[in-house]
CSV table of N, CA, C and O in Angstrom, one decimal:
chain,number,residue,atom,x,y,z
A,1,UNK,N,0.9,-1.2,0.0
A,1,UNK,CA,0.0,0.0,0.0
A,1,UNK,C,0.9,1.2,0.0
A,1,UNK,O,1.8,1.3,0.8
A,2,UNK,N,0.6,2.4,-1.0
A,2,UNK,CA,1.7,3.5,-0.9
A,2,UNK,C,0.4,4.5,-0.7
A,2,UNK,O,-0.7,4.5,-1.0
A,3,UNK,N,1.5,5.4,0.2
A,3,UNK,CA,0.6,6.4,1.1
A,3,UNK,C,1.3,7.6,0.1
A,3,UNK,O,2.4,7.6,-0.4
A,4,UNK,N,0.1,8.7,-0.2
A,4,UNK,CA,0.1,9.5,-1.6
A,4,UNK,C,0.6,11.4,-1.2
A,4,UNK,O,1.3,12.2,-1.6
A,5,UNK,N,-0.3,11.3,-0.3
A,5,UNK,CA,-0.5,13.3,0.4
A,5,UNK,C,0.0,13.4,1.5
A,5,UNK,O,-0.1,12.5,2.4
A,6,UNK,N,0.7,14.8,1.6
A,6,UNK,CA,0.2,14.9,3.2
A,6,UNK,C,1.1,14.4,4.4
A,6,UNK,O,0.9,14.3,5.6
A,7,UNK,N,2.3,14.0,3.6
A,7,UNK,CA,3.3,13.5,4.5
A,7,UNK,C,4.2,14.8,4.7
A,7,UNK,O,4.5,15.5,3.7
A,8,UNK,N,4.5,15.1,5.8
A,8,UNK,CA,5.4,16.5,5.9
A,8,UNK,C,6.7,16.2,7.3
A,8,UNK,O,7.6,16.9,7.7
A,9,UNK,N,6.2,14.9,7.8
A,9,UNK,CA,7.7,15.0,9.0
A,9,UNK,C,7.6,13.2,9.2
A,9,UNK,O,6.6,12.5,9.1
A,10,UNK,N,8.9,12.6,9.6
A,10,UNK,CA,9.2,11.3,9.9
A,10,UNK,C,8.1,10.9,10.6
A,10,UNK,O,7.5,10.1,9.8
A,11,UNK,N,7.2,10.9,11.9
A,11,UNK,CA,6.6,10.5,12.2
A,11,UNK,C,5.4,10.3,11.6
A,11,UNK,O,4.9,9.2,12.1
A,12,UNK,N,4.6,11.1,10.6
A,12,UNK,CA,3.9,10.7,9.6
A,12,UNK,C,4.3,9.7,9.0
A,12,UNK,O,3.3,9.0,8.6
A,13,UNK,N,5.4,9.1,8.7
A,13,UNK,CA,5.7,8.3,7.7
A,13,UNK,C,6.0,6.8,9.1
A,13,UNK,O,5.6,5.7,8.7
A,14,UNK,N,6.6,6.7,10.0
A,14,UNK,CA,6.1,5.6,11.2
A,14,UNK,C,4.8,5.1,11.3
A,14,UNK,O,4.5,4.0,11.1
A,15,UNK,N,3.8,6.3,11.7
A,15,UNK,CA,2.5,5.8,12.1
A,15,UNK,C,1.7,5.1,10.7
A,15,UNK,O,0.7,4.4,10.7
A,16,UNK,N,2.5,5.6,9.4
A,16,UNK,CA,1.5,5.0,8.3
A,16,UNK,C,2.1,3.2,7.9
A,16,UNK,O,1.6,2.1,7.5
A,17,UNK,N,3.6,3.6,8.3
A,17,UNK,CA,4.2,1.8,8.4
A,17,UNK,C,3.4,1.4,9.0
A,17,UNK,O,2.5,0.7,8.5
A,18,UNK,N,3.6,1.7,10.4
A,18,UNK,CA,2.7,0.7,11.4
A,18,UNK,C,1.4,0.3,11.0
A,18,UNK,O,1.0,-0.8,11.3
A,19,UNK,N,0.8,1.2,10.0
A,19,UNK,CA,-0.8,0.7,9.5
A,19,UNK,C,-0.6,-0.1,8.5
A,19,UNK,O,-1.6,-0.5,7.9
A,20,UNK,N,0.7,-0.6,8.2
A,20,UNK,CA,0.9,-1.4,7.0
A,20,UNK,C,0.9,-0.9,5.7
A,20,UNK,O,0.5,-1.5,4.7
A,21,UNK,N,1.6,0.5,5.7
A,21,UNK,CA,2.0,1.3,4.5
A,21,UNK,C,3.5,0.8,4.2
A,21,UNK,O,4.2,0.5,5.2
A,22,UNK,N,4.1,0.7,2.8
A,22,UNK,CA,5.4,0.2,2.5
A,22,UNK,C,5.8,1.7,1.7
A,22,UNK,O,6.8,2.4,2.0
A,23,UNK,N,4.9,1.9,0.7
A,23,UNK,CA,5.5,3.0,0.2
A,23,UNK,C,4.9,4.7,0.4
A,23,UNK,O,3.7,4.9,0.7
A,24,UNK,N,5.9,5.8,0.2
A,24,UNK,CA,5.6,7.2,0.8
A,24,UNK,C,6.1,7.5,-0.7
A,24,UNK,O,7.1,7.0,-1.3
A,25,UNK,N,4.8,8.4,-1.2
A,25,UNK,CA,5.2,9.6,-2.4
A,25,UNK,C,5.4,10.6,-1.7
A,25,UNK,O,4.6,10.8,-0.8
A,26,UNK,N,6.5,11.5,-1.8
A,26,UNK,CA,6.5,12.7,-1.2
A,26,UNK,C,7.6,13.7,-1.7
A,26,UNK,O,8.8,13.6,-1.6
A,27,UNK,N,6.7,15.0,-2.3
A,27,UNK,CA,7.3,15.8,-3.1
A,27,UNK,C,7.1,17.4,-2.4
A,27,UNK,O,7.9,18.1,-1.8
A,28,UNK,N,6.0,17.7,-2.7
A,28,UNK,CA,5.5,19.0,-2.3
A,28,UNK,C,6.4,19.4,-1.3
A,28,UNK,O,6.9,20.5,-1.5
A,29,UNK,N,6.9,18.7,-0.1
A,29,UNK,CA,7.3,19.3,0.9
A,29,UNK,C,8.8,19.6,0.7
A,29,UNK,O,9.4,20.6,1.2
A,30,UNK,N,9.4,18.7,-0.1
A,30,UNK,CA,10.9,19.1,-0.1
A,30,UNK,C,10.9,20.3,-1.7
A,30,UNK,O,11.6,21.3,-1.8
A,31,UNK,N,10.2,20.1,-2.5
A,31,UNK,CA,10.4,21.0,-3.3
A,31,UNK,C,9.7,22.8,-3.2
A,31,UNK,O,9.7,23.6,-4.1
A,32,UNK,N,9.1,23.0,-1.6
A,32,UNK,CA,9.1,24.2,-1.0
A,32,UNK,C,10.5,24.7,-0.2
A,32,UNK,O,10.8,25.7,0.4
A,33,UNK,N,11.4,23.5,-0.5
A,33,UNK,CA,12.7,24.3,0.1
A,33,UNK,C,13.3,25.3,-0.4
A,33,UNK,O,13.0,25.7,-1.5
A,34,UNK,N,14.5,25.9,0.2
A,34,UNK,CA,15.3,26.8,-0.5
A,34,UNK,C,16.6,25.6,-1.1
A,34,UNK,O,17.4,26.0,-2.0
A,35,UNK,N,16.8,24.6,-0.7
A,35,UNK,CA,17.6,23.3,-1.1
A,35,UNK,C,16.9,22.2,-1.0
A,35,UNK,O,17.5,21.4,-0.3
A,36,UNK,N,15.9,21.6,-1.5
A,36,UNK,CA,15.4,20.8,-1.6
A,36,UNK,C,16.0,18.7,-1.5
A,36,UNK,O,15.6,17.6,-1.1
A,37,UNK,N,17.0,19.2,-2.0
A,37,UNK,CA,18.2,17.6,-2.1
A,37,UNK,C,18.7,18.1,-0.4
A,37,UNK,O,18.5,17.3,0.5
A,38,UNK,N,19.3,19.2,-0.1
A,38,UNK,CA,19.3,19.2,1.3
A,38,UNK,C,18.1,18.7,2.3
A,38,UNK,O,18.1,17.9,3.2
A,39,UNK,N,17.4,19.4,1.9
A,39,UNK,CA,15.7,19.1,2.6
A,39,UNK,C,15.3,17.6,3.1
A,39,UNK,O,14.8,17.2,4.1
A,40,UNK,N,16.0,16.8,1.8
A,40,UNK,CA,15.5,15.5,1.6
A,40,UNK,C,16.5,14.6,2.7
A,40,UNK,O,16.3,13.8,3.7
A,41,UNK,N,17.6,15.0,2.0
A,41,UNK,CA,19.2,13.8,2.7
A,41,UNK,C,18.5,14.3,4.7
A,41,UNK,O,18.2,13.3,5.4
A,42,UNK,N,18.4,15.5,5.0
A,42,UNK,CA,17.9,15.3,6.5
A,42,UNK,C,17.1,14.3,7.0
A,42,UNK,O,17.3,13.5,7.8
A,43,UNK,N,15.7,14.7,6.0
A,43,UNK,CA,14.9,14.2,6.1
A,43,UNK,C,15.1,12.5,6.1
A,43,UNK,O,14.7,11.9,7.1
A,44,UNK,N,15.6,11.8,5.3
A,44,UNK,CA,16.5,10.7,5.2
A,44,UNK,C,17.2,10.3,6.3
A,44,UNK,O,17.1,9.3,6.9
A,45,UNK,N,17.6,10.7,6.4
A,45,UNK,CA,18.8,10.7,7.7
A,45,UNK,C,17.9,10.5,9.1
A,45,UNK,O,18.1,9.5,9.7
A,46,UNK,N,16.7,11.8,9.7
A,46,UNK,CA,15.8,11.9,10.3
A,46,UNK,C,15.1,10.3,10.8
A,46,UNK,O,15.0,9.7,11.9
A,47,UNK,N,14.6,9.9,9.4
A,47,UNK,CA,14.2,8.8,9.5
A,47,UNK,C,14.6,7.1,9.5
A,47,UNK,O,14.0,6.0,9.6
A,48,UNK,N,15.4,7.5,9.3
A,48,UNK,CA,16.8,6.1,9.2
A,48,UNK,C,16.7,6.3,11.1
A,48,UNK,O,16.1,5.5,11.7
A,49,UNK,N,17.4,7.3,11.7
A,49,UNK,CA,17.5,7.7,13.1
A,49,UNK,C,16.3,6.6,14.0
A,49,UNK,O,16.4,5.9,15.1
A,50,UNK,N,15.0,6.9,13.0
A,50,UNK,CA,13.5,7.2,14.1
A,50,UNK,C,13.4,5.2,14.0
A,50,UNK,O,13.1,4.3,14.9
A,51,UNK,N,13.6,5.2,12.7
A,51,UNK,CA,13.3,3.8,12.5
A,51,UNK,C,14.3,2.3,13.2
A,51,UNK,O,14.3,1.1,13.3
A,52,UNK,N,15.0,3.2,13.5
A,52,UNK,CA,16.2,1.9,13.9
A,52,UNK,C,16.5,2.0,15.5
A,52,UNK,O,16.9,1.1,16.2
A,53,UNK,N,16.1,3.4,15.9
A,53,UNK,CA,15.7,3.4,17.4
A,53,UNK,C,14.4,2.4,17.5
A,53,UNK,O,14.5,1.4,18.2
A,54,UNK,N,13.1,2.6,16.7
A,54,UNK,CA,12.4,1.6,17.2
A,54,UNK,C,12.5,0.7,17.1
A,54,UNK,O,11.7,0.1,17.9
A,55,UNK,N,13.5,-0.1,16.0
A,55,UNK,CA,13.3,-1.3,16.5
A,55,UNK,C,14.9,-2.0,17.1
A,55,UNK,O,15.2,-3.1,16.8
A,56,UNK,N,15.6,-1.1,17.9
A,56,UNK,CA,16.3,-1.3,18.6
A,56,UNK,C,18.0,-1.6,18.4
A,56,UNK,O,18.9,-2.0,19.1
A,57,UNK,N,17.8,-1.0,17.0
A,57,UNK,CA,19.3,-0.8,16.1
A,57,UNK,C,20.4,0.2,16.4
A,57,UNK,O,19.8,1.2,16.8
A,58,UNK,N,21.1,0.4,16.4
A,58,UNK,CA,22.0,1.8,16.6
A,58,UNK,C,22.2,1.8,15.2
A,58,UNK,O,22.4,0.9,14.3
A,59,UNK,N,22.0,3.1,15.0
A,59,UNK,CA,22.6,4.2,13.5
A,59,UNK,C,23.7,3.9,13.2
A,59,UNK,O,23.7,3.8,12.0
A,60,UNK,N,24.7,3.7,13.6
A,60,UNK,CA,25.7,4.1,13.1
A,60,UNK,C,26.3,2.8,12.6
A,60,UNK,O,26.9,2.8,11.5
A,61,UNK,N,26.0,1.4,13.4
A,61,UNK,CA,26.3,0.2,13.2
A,61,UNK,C,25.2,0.1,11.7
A,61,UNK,O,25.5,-0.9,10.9
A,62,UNK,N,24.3,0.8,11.3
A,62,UNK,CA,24.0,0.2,10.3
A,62,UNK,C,24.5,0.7,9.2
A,62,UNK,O,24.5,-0.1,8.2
A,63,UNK,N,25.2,1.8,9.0
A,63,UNK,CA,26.1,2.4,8.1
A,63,UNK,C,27.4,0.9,7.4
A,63,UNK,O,28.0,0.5,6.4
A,64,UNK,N,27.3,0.7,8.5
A,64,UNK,CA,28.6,-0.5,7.9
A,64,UNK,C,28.2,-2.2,7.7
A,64,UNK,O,28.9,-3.1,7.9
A,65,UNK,N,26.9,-2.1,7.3
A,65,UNK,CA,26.4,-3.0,6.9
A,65,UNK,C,26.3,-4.2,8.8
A,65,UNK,O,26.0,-5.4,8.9
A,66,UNK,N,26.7,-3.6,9.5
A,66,UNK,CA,26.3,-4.6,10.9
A,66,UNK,C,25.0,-4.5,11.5
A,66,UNK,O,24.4,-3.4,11.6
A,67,UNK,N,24.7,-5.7,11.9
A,67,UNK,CA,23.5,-5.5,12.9
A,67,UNK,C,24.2,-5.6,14.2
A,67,UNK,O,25.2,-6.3,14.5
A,68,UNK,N,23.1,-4.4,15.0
A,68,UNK,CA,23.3,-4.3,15.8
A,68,UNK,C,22.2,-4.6,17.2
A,68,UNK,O,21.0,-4.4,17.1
A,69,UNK,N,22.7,-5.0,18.2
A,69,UNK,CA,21.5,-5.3,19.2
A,69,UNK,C,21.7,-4.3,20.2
A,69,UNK,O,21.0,-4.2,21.2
């Protein structure tokens, strides 16, 4: 199921996983930036963060291909 509008911050994009959403279109918001590719890599970054805290990963271990507990 891909979620279409209306996505504007990481936790929008958790609570719609959780409902069993896989994919996020999401344009509008990074292309109101003054950097838009900057806008985005945060935003990326943001949620790589939110998602691996929940399920109990460290960030940085996933960078190098390790799992971490």
């Amino acid at each position: 199921i891909i979620a279409e509008s209306g996505i504007r911050d990481v936790d929008t994009i958790c609570t719609l996983k959780s409902a069993g959403f896989s994919g996020f279109l999401i344009g509008e918001q990074f292309m109101k930036e003054n950097e838009p590719a900057i806008a985005f890599a945060s935003f990326v970054d943001q949620l790589k963060r939110k998602l691996y805290e929940s399920e109990g990963l460290r960030h940085d271990a996933t960078r190098s291909g390790a799992n971490a507990a």
